[in-house]
Amino acid sequence: MSDGIVIIPTYNEIENIDAIIRAVFSLSTPFDVLIVDDNSPDGTAGRVKELQQEFGERLHLEVRPGKSGLGTAYVHGFKWAIAGRYEYIFEMDADFSHNPADLEKLYAACRNGADMAIGSRYSRGVNVVNWPLSRVLLSYYASVYVKLVTGMKIHDATAGFICYKRKVLETINLNKIKFVGYAFQIEMKYRAYANGFVIVEVPIIFTDRTKGESKMSNAIIKEAITGVVALRIKKMLNRL
């Protein structure tokens, strides 16, 4: 059994799922993979079950009844990974916007002292490929806004490519995680920050998906804007 597991939430990722799983398993570091699928109508979970015949106990699948948000999918995966006693627990998208090879950089950062390592698009300039300028500006200034409101010195607060040491997820009360989209990523970082964990940013190049459809929506953006203020108020009231 590996000491690290990569959690990949999926909804209609049949075009990417085979390649992303194979890419993780091709790395020199032997990570396990957990797919958390929200009952994708395109057959994503069925393809994962087929791949389990090939990869055996390195590939795991949890199928939820329906689509209920990225944040809840990750929380489901975190609890599963904690129960499995994995020491290093990763978040990664299925669409190759995160380069699987960078998993080893995040892993090294946590093995060398970080409690939480963030694959950061903005720690060294702006490293985003194939996004329209409007999307880049929205993402970049969302992180600026988070820094101003929360005081966290994190350049990429909405990043979703992360390695956690197990103790971080065990300390954070996962049952109290409220948000599901961009705000979920911010909330996880803020709760880790509020608990005094060592957080580092590892520069990566983020490439927009070429297959499948983005799950971004106006509701997710609105949640992030209002959620940051709510998190700051909770911290001031010592309720994090």
PDB file of C-alpha atoms in Angstrom:
ATOM      1  CA  MET A   1       0.000   0.000   0.000  1.00  0.00           C
ATOM      2  CA  SER A   2       1.219   3.493  -0.871  1.00  0.00           C
ATOM      3  CA  ASP A   3       1.447   6.198   1.808  1.00  0.00           C
ATOM      4  CA  GLY A   4      -0.158   8.672  -0.621  1.00  0.00           C
ATOM      5  CA  ILE A   5      -3.542   8.700  -2.349  1.00  0.00           C
ATOM      6  CA  VAL A   6      -4.787  10.998  -5.108  1.00  0.00           C
ATOM      7  CA  ILE A   7      -8.482  11.877  -4.848  1.00  0.00           C
ATOM      8  CA  ILE A   8     -10.073  12.727  -8.187  1.00  0.00           C
ATOM      9  CA  PRO A   9     -13.741  13.781  -8.171  1.00  0.00           C
ATOM     10  CA  THR A  10     -15.587  13.108 -11.417  1.00  0.00           C
ATOM     11  CA  TYR A  11     -18.805  13.978 -13.172  1.00  0.00           C
ATOM     12  CA  ASN A  12     -18.983  13.137 -16.880  1.00  0.00           C
ATOM     13  CA  GLU A  13     -15.233  12.685 -17.350  1.00  0.00           C
ATOM     14  CA  ILE A  14     -15.339   9.638 -19.629  1.00  0.00           C
ATOM     15  CA  GLU A  15     -13.075  11.426 -22.123  1.00  0.00           C
ATOM     16  CA  ASN A  16     -10.341  11.975 -19.539  1.00  0.00           C
ATOM     17  CA  ILE A  17     -10.635   9.248 -16.920  1.00  0.00           C
ATOM     18  CA  ASP A  18      -8.605   6.511 -18.588  1.00  0.00           C
ATOM     19  CA  ALA A  19      -5.681   8.803 -19.419  1.00  0.00           C
ATOM     20  CA  ILE A  20      -5.557  10.576 -16.045  1.00  0.00           C
ATOM     21  CA  ILE A  21      -5.496   7.303 -14.088  1.00  0.00           C
ATOM     22  CA  ARG A  22      -2.762   5.879 -16.298  1.00  0.00           C
ATOM     23  CA  ALA A  23      -0.761   9.094 -15.968  1.00  0.00           C
ATOM     24  CA  VAL A  24      -0.784   8.893 -12.156  1.00  0.00           C
ATOM     25  CA  PHE A  25       0.175   5.231 -12.160  1.00  0.00           C
ATOM     26  CA  SER A  26       3.047   5.912 -14.588  1.00  0.00           C
ATOM     27  CA  LEU A  27       4.860   8.113 -12.038  1.00  0.00           C
ATOM     28  CA  SER A  28       7.926   6.820 -10.232  1.00  0.00           C
ATOM     29  CA  THR A  29       6.201   7.425  -6.875  1.00  0.00           C
ATOM     30  CA  PRO A  30       3.573   4.695  -6.319  1.00  0.00           C
ATOM     31  CA  PHE A  31       0.467   6.710  -5.466  1.00  0.00           C
ATOM     32  CA  ASP A  32      -2.925   5.057  -5.035  1.00  0.00           C
ATOM     33  CA  VAL A  33      -5.968   6.678  -6.673  1.00  0.00           C
ATOM     34  CA  LEU A  34      -9.505   7.196  -5.384  1.00  0.00           C
ATOM     35  CA  ILE A  35     -12.163   8.246  -7.890  1.00  0.00           C
ATOM     36  CA  VAL A  36     -15.234   9.855  -6.295  1.00  0.00           C
ATOM     37  CA  ASP A  37     -17.867   9.788  -9.014  1.00  0.00           C
ATOM     38  CA  ASP A  38     -21.242  11.502  -8.755  1.00  0.00           C
ATOM     39  CA  ASN A  39     -23.112   8.839 -10.738  1.00  0.00           C
ATOM     40  CA  SER A  40     -21.968  10.241 -14.077  1.00  0.00           C
ATOM     41  CA  PRO A  41     -24.503   9.471 -16.821  1.00  0.00           C
ATOM     42  CA  ASP A  42     -21.682   9.150 -19.381  1.00  0.00           C
ATOM     43  CA  GLY A  43     -20.360   5.933 -17.817  1.00  0.00           C
ATOM     44  CA  THR A  44     -17.262   7.287 -16.045  1.00  0.00           C
ATOM     45  CA  ALA A  45     -17.699   4.951 -13.061  1.00  0.00           C
ATOM     46  CA  GLY A  46     -18.175   1.959 -15.326  1.00  0.00           C
ATOM     47  CA  ARG A  47     -14.861   2.657 -17.029  1.00  0.00           C
ATOM     48  CA  VAL A  48     -13.132   2.948 -13.635  1.00  0.00           C
ATOM     49  CA  LYS A  49     -14.530  -0.457 -12.666  1.00  0.00           C
ATOM     50  CA  GLU A  50     -13.002  -1.903 -15.833  1.00  0.00           C
ATOM     51  CA  LEU A  51      -9.640  -0.331 -14.994  1.00  0.00           C
ATOM     52  CA  GLN A  52      -9.790  -1.824 -11.492  1.00  0.00           C
ATOM     53  CA  GLN A  53      -9.383  -5.212 -13.138  1.00  0.00           C
ATOM     54  CA  GLU A  54      -6.064  -3.965 -14.491  1.00  0.00           C
ATOM     55  CA  PHE A  55      -4.733  -1.973 -11.548  1.00  0.00           C
ATOM     56  CA  GLY A  56      -6.158  -3.973  -8.649  1.00  0.00           C
ATOM     57  CA  GLU A  57      -5.946  -2.514  -5.149  1.00  0.00           C
ATOM     58  CA  ARG A  58      -4.160   0.654  -6.282  1.00  0.00           C
ATOM     59  CA  LEU A  59      -7.371   2.019  -7.846  1.00  0.00           C
ATOM     60  CA  HIS A  60     -10.448   2.698  -5.711  1.00  0.00           C
ATOM     61  CA  LEU A  61     -13.928   3.924  -6.586  1.00  0.00           C
ATOM     62  CA  GLU A  62     -16.680   5.541  -4.563  1.00  0.00           C
ATOM     63  CA  VAL A  63     -19.937   6.250  -6.429  1.00  0.00           C
ATOM     64  CA  ARG A  64     -22.329   8.753  -4.885  1.00  0.00           C
ATOM     65  CA  PRO A  65     -26.053   8.920  -5.730  1.00  0.00           C
ATOM     66  CA  GLY A  66     -25.860  12.154  -7.737  1.00  0.00           C
ATOM     67  CA  LYS A  67     -24.131  15.454  -8.369  1.00  0.00           C
ATOM     68  CA  SER A  68     -23.825  17.369  -5.102  1.00  0.00           C
ATOM     69  CA  GLY A  69     -20.766  19.578  -5.408  1.00  0.00           C
ATOM     70  CA  LEU A  70     -16.999  19.414  -5.568  1.00  0.00           C
ATOM     71  CA  GLY A  71     -16.530  20.182  -1.891  1.00  0.00           C
ATOM     72  CA  THR A  72     -18.742  17.364  -0.676  1.00  0.00           C
ATOM     73  CA  ALA A  73     -16.981  14.965  -3.073  1.00  0.00           C
ATOM     74  CA  TYR A  74     -13.604  15.872  -1.590  1.00  0.00           C
ATOM     75  CA  VAL A  75     -14.871  15.615   1.979  1.00  0.00           C
ATOM     76  CA  HIS A  76     -16.193  12.146   1.154  1.00  0.00           C
ATOM     77  CA  GLY A  77     -12.794  11.245  -0.252  1.00  0.00           C
ATOM     78  CA  PHE A  78     -10.895  12.755   2.682  1.00  0.00           C
ATOM     79  CA  LYS A  79     -12.859  10.681   5.184  1.00  0.00           C
ATOM     80  CA  TRP A  80     -12.271   7.548   3.121  1.00  0.00           C
ATOM     81  CA  ALA A  81      -8.530   8.256   2.923  1.00  0.00           C
ATOM     82  CA  ILE A  82      -8.234   9.008   6.650  1.00  0.00           C
ATOM     83  CA  ALA A  83      -9.942   5.695   7.429  1.00  0.00           C
ATOM     84  CA  GLY A  84      -7.439   4.042   5.100  1.00  0.00           C
ATOM     85  CA  ARG A  85      -4.550   5.552   7.105  1.00  0.00           C
ATOM     86  CA  TYR A  86      -2.923   7.309   4.165  1.00  0.00           C
ATOM     87  CA  GLU A  87      -0.310   9.825   5.303  1.00  0.00           C
ATOM     88  CA  TYR A  88      -0.406  12.086   2.227  1.00  0.00           C
ATOM     89  CA  ILE A  89      -3.775  12.934   0.689  1.00  0.00           C
ATOM     90  CA  PHE A  90      -4.037  14.798  -2.603  1.00  0.00           C
ATOM     91  CA  GLU A  91      -6.686  16.763  -4.492  1.00  0.00           C
ATOM     92  CA  MET A  92      -6.447  16.769  -8.283  1.00  0.00           C
ATOM     93  CA  ASP A  93      -8.779  17.467 -11.215  1.00  0.00           C
ATOM     94  CA  ALA A  94      -9.562  14.793 -13.781  1.00  0.00           C
ATOM     95  CA  ASP A  95      -9.168  17.027 -16.834  1.00  0.00           C
ATOM     96  CA  PHE A  96      -5.343  17.441 -16.998  1.00  0.00           C
ATOM     97  CA  SER A  97      -5.519  21.095 -15.957  1.00  0.00           C
ATOM     98  CA  HIS A  98      -3.204  19.797 -13.224  1.00  0.00           C
ATOM     99  CA  ASN A  99      -0.153  17.983 -14.556  1.00  0.00           C
ATOM    100  CA  PRO A 100       0.044  14.590 -12.791  1.00  0.00           C
ATOM    101  CA  ALA A 101       3.857  14.834 -12.827  1.00  0.00           C
ATOM    102  CA  ASP A 102       3.558  17.738 -10.375  1.00  0.00           C
ATOM    103  CA  LEU A 103       2.127  15.377  -7.755  1.00  0.00           C
ATOM    104  CA  GLU A 104       5.704  14.409  -6.957  1.00  0.00           C
ATOM    105  CA  LYS A 105       6.626  18.062  -6.285  1.00  0.00           C
ATOM    106  CA  LEU A 106       3.758  18.434  -3.818  1.00  0.00           C
ATOM    107  CA  TYR A 107       4.648  15.114  -2.214  1.00  0.00           C
ATOM    108  CA  ALA A 108       8.269  16.211  -1.784  1.00  0.00           C
ATOM    109  CA  ALA A 109       7.178  19.511  -0.205  1.00  0.00           C
ATOM    110  CA  CYS A 110       5.104  17.712   2.437  1.00  0.00           C
ATOM    111  CA  ARG A 111       7.806  15.121   3.098  1.00  0.00           C
ATOM    112  CA  ASN A 112      10.250  18.004   3.628  1.00  0.00           C
ATOM    113  CA  GLY A 113       8.254  19.812   6.305  1.00  0.00           C
ATOM    114  CA  ALA A 114       5.076  21.323   4.859  1.00  0.00           C
ATOM    115  CA  ASP A 115       1.741  20.265   6.297  1.00  0.00           C
ATOM    116  CA  MET A 116      -0.102  21.451   3.195  1.00  0.00           C
ATOM    117  CA  ALA A 117       1.436  21.981  -0.249  1.00  0.00           C
ATOM    118  CA  ILE A 118      -0.496  23.979  -2.843  1.00  0.00           C
ATOM    119  CA  GLY A 119       0.109  23.670  -6.579  1.00  0.00           C
ATOM    120  CA  SER A 120       0.136  27.413  -7.209  1.00  0.00           C
ATOM    121  CA  ARG A 121      -0.621  29.230 -10.465  1.00  0.00           C
ATOM    122  CA  TYR A 122       0.310  32.644  -9.076  1.00  0.00           C
ATOM    123  CA  SER A 123       3.267  32.284  -6.703  1.00  0.00           C
ATOM    124  CA  ARG A 124       5.629  33.220  -9.558  1.00  0.00           C
ATOM    125  CA  GLY A 125       3.701  35.482 -11.872  1.00  0.00           C
ATOM    126  CA  VAL A 126       0.681  34.079 -13.731  1.00  0.00           C
ATOM    127  CA  ASN A 127       1.192  30.537 -15.030  1.00  0.00           C
ATOM    128  CA  VAL A 128      -2.062  29.695 -16.794  1.00  0.00           C
ATOM    129  CA  VAL A 129      -2.391  28.295 -20.322  1.00  0.00           C
ATOM    130  CA  ASN A 130      -5.462  28.455 -22.605  1.00  0.00           C
ATOM    131  CA  TRP A 131      -7.718  30.431 -20.306  1.00  0.00           C
ATOM    132  CA  PRO A 132      -9.465  33.556 -21.658  1.00  0.00           C
ATOM    133  CA  LEU A 133      -8.188  36.778 -20.076  1.00  0.00           C
ATOM    134  CA  SER A 134     -11.487  37.298 -18.236  1.00  0.00           C
ATOM    135  CA  ARG A 135     -11.127  33.930 -16.480  1.00  0.00           C
ATOM    136  CA  VAL A 136      -7.488  34.612 -15.568  1.00  0.00           C
ATOM    137  CA  LEU A 137      -8.384  37.989 -14.086  1.00  0.00           C
ATOM    138  CA  LEU A 138     -11.316  36.538 -12.147  1.00  0.00           C
ATOM    139  CA  SER A 139      -9.153  33.804 -10.634  1.00  0.00           C
ATOM    140  CA  TYR A 140      -6.140  36.016  -9.917  1.00  0.00           C
ATOM    141  CA  TYR A 141      -8.084  38.847  -8.296  1.00  0.00           C
ATOM    142  CA  ALA A 142     -10.178  36.350  -6.316  1.00  0.00           C
ATOM    143  CA  SER A 143      -6.948  35.343  -4.589  1.00  0.00           C
ATOM    144  CA  VAL A 144      -6.000  38.991  -4.046  1.00  0.00           C
ATOM    145  CA  TYR A 145      -9.422  39.555  -2.492  1.00  0.00           C
ATOM    146  CA  VAL A 146      -8.976  36.533  -0.209  1.00  0.00           C
ATOM    147  CA  LYS A 147      -5.609  37.814   0.994  1.00  0.00           C
ATOM    148  CA  LEU A 148      -7.073  41.229   1.796  1.00  0.00           C
ATOM    149  CA  VAL A 149     -10.029  39.840   3.727  1.00  0.00           C
ATOM    150  CA  THR A 150      -8.382  36.937   5.554  1.00  0.00           C
ATOM    151  CA  GLY A 151      -4.767  38.007   5.941  1.00  0.00           C
ATOM    152  CA  MET A 152      -3.502  34.700   4.534  1.00  0.00           C
ATOM    153  CA  LYS A 153      -0.254  35.114   2.587  1.00  0.00           C
ATOM    154  CA  ILE A 154      -1.303  32.673  -0.108  1.00  0.00           C
ATOM    155  CA  HIS A 155      -1.064  33.703  -3.749  1.00  0.00           C
ATOM    156  CA  ASP A 156      -3.498  31.080  -5.101  1.00  0.00           C
ATOM    157  CA  ALA A 157      -6.289  30.725  -2.570  1.00  0.00           C
ATOM    158  CA  THR A 158      -8.694  29.034  -4.997  1.00  0.00           C
ATOM    159  CA  ALA A 159      -6.205  26.370  -6.136  1.00  0.00           C
ATOM    160  CA  GLY A 160      -7.523  22.815  -6.237  1.00  0.00           C
ATOM    161  CA  PHE A 161      -4.232  20.937  -6.624  1.00  0.00           C
ATOM    162  CA  ILE A 162      -3.101  20.168  -3.088  1.00  0.00           C
ATOM    163  CA  CYS A 163      -1.280  17.684  -0.876  1.00  0.00           C
ATOM    164  CA  TYR A 164      -2.357  17.437   2.769  1.00  0.00           C
ATOM    165  CA  LYS A 165      -0.672  15.553   5.525  1.00  0.00           C
ATOM    166  CA  ARG A 166      -3.278  13.382   7.210  1.00  0.00           C
ATOM    167  CA  LYS A 167      -3.001  15.304  10.482  1.00  0.00           C
ATOM    168  CA  VAL A 168      -4.347  18.448   8.781  1.00  0.00           C
ATOM    169  CA  LEU A 169      -7.533  16.717   7.686  1.00  0.00           C
ATOM    170  CA  GLU A 170      -7.865  14.989  11.046  1.00  0.00           C
ATOM    171  CA  THR A 171      -7.618  18.352  12.845  1.00  0.00           C
ATOM    172  CA  ILE A 172     -10.064  20.216  10.619  1.00  0.00           C
ATOM    173  CA  ASN A 173     -13.652  19.257  11.443  1.00  0.00           C
ATOM    174  CA  LEU A 174     -14.700  18.016   8.009  1.00  0.00           C
ATOM    175  CA  ASN A 175     -18.327  17.826   9.109  1.00  0.00           C
ATOM    176  CA  LYS A 176     -18.343  21.621   9.452  1.00  0.00           C
ATOM    177  CA  ILE A 177     -17.074  22.360   5.953  1.00  0.00           C
ATOM    178  CA  LYS A 178     -19.816  24.492   4.453  1.00  0.00           C
ATOM    179  CA  PHE A 179     -18.869  25.431   0.916  1.00  0.00           C
ATOM    180  CA  VAL A 180     -18.779  23.393  -2.293  1.00  0.00           C
ATOM    181  CA  GLY A 181     -17.047  25.347  -5.105  1.00  0.00           C
ATOM    182  CA  TYR A 182     -14.225  27.903  -5.162  1.00  0.00           C
ATOM    183  CA  ALA A 183     -15.175  28.776  -1.598  1.00  0.00           C
ATOM    184  CA  PHE A 184     -14.505  25.190  -0.524  1.00  0.00           C
ATOM    185  CA  GLN A 185     -10.880  25.533  -1.622  1.00  0.00           C
ATOM    186  CA  ILE A 186     -10.584  28.818   0.249  1.00  0.00           C
ATOM    187  CA  GLU A 187     -12.241  27.386   3.365  1.00  0.00           C
ATOM    188  CA  MET A 188      -9.872  24.413   3.527  1.00  0.00           C
ATOM    189  CA  LYS A 189      -6.820  26.666   3.300  1.00  0.00           C
ATOM    190  CA  TYR A 190      -8.205  29.113   5.842  1.00  0.00           C
ATOM    191  CA  ARG A 191      -9.003  26.383   8.357  1.00  0.00           C
ATOM    192  CA  ALA A 192      -5.497  24.954   7.946  1.00  0.00           C
ATOM    193  CA  TYR A 193      -4.063  28.469   8.372  1.00  0.00           C
ATOM    194  CA  ALA A 194      -6.215  29.130  11.454  1.00  0.00           C
ATOM    195  CA  ASN A 195      -4.906  25.921  13.032  1.00  0.00           C
ATOM    196  CA  GLY A 196      -1.297  27.002  12.537  1.00  0.00           C
ATOM    197  CA  PHE A 197      -0.265  24.422   9.954  1.00  0.00           C
ATOM    198  CA  VAL A 198       2.729  25.047   7.686  1.00  0.00           C
ATOM    199  CA  ILE A 199       1.437  25.905   4.204  1.00  0.00           C
ATOM    200  CA  VAL A 200       3.724  26.211   1.171  1.00  0.00           C
ATOM    201  CA  GLU A 201       3.059  27.027  -2.468  1.00  0.00           C
ATOM    202  CA  VAL A 202       4.736  24.994  -5.195  1.00  0.00           C
ATOM    203  CA  PRO A 203       4.785  26.733  -8.599  1.00  0.00           C
ATOM    204  CA  ILE A 204       2.953  24.854 -11.356  1.00  0.00           C
ATOM    205  CA  ILE A 205       1.684  25.574 -14.865  1.00  0.00           C
ATOM    206  CA  PHE A 206      -2.098  25.254 -15.082  1.00  0.00           C
ATOM    207  CA  THR A 207      -3.527  24.232 -18.473  1.00  0.00           C
ATOM    208  CA  ASP A 208      -7.227  24.523 -19.236  1.00  0.00           C
ATOM    209  CA  ARG A 209      -9.062  21.337 -20.121  1.00  0.00           C
ATOM    210  CA  THR A 210      -9.190  20.251 -23.760  1.00  0.00           C
ATOM    211  CA  LYS A 211     -11.849  17.556 -23.307  1.00  0.00           C
ATOM    212  CA  GLY A 212     -15.140  17.643 -21.438  1.00  0.00           C
ATOM    213  CA  GLU A 213     -16.945  20.658 -19.991  1.00  0.00           C
ATOM    214  CA  SER A 214     -16.036  23.059 -17.191  1.00  0.00           C
ATOM    215  CA  LYS A 215     -18.188  22.894 -14.038  1.00  0.00           C
ATOM    216  CA  MET A 216     -17.789  26.639 -13.288  1.00  0.00           C
ATOM    217  CA  SER A 217     -21.001  28.603 -12.687  1.00  0.00           C
ATOM    218  CA  ASN A 218     -22.137  32.013 -11.457  1.00  0.00           C
ATOM    219  CA  ALA A 219     -23.409  30.403  -8.252  1.00  0.00           C
ATOM    220  CA  ILE A 220     -19.922  29.069  -7.490  1.00  0.00           C
ATOM    221  CA  ILE A 221     -18.414  32.542  -8.009  1.00  0.00           C
ATOM    222  CA  LYS A 222     -21.041  34.167  -5.774  1.00  0.00           C
ATOM    223  CA  GLU A 223     -20.421  31.578  -3.048  1.00  0.00           C
ATOM    224  CA  ALA A 224     -16.718  32.405  -3.072  1.00  0.00           C
ATOM    225  CA  ILE A 225     -17.253  36.164  -2.776  1.00  0.00           C
ATOM    226  CA  THR A 226     -19.671  35.970   0.152  1.00  0.00           C
ATOM    227  CA  GLY A 227     -18.051  32.923   1.738  1.00  0.00           C
ATOM    228  CA  VAL A 228     -14.716  34.633   2.370  1.00  0.00           C
ATOM    229  CA  VAL A 229     -16.352  37.301   4.520  1.00  0.00           C
ATOM    230  CA  ALA A 230     -18.282  34.638   6.436  1.00  0.00           C
ATOM    231  CA  LEU A 231     -15.063  32.723   7.132  1.00  0.00           C
ATOM    232  CA  ARG A 232     -13.312  35.844   8.388  1.00  0.00           C
ATOM    233  CA  ILE A 233     -16.192  36.621  10.742  1.00  0.00           C
ATOM    234  CA  LYS A 234     -16.131  33.063  12.092  1.00  0.00           C
ATOM    235  CA  LYS A 235     -12.437  33.334  12.816  1.00  0.00           C
ATOM    236  CA  MET A 236     -12.945  36.670  14.603  1.00  0.00           C
ATOM    237  CA  LEU A 237     -15.618  34.979  16.729  1.00  0.00           C
ATOM    238  CA  ASN A 238     -13.292  31.992  17.309  1.00  0.00           C
ATOM    239  CA  ARG A 239     -15.721  29.631  15.594  1.00  0.00           C
ATOM    240  CA  LEU A 240     -13.348  28.007  13.113  1.00  0.00           C
TER     241      LEU A 240
END
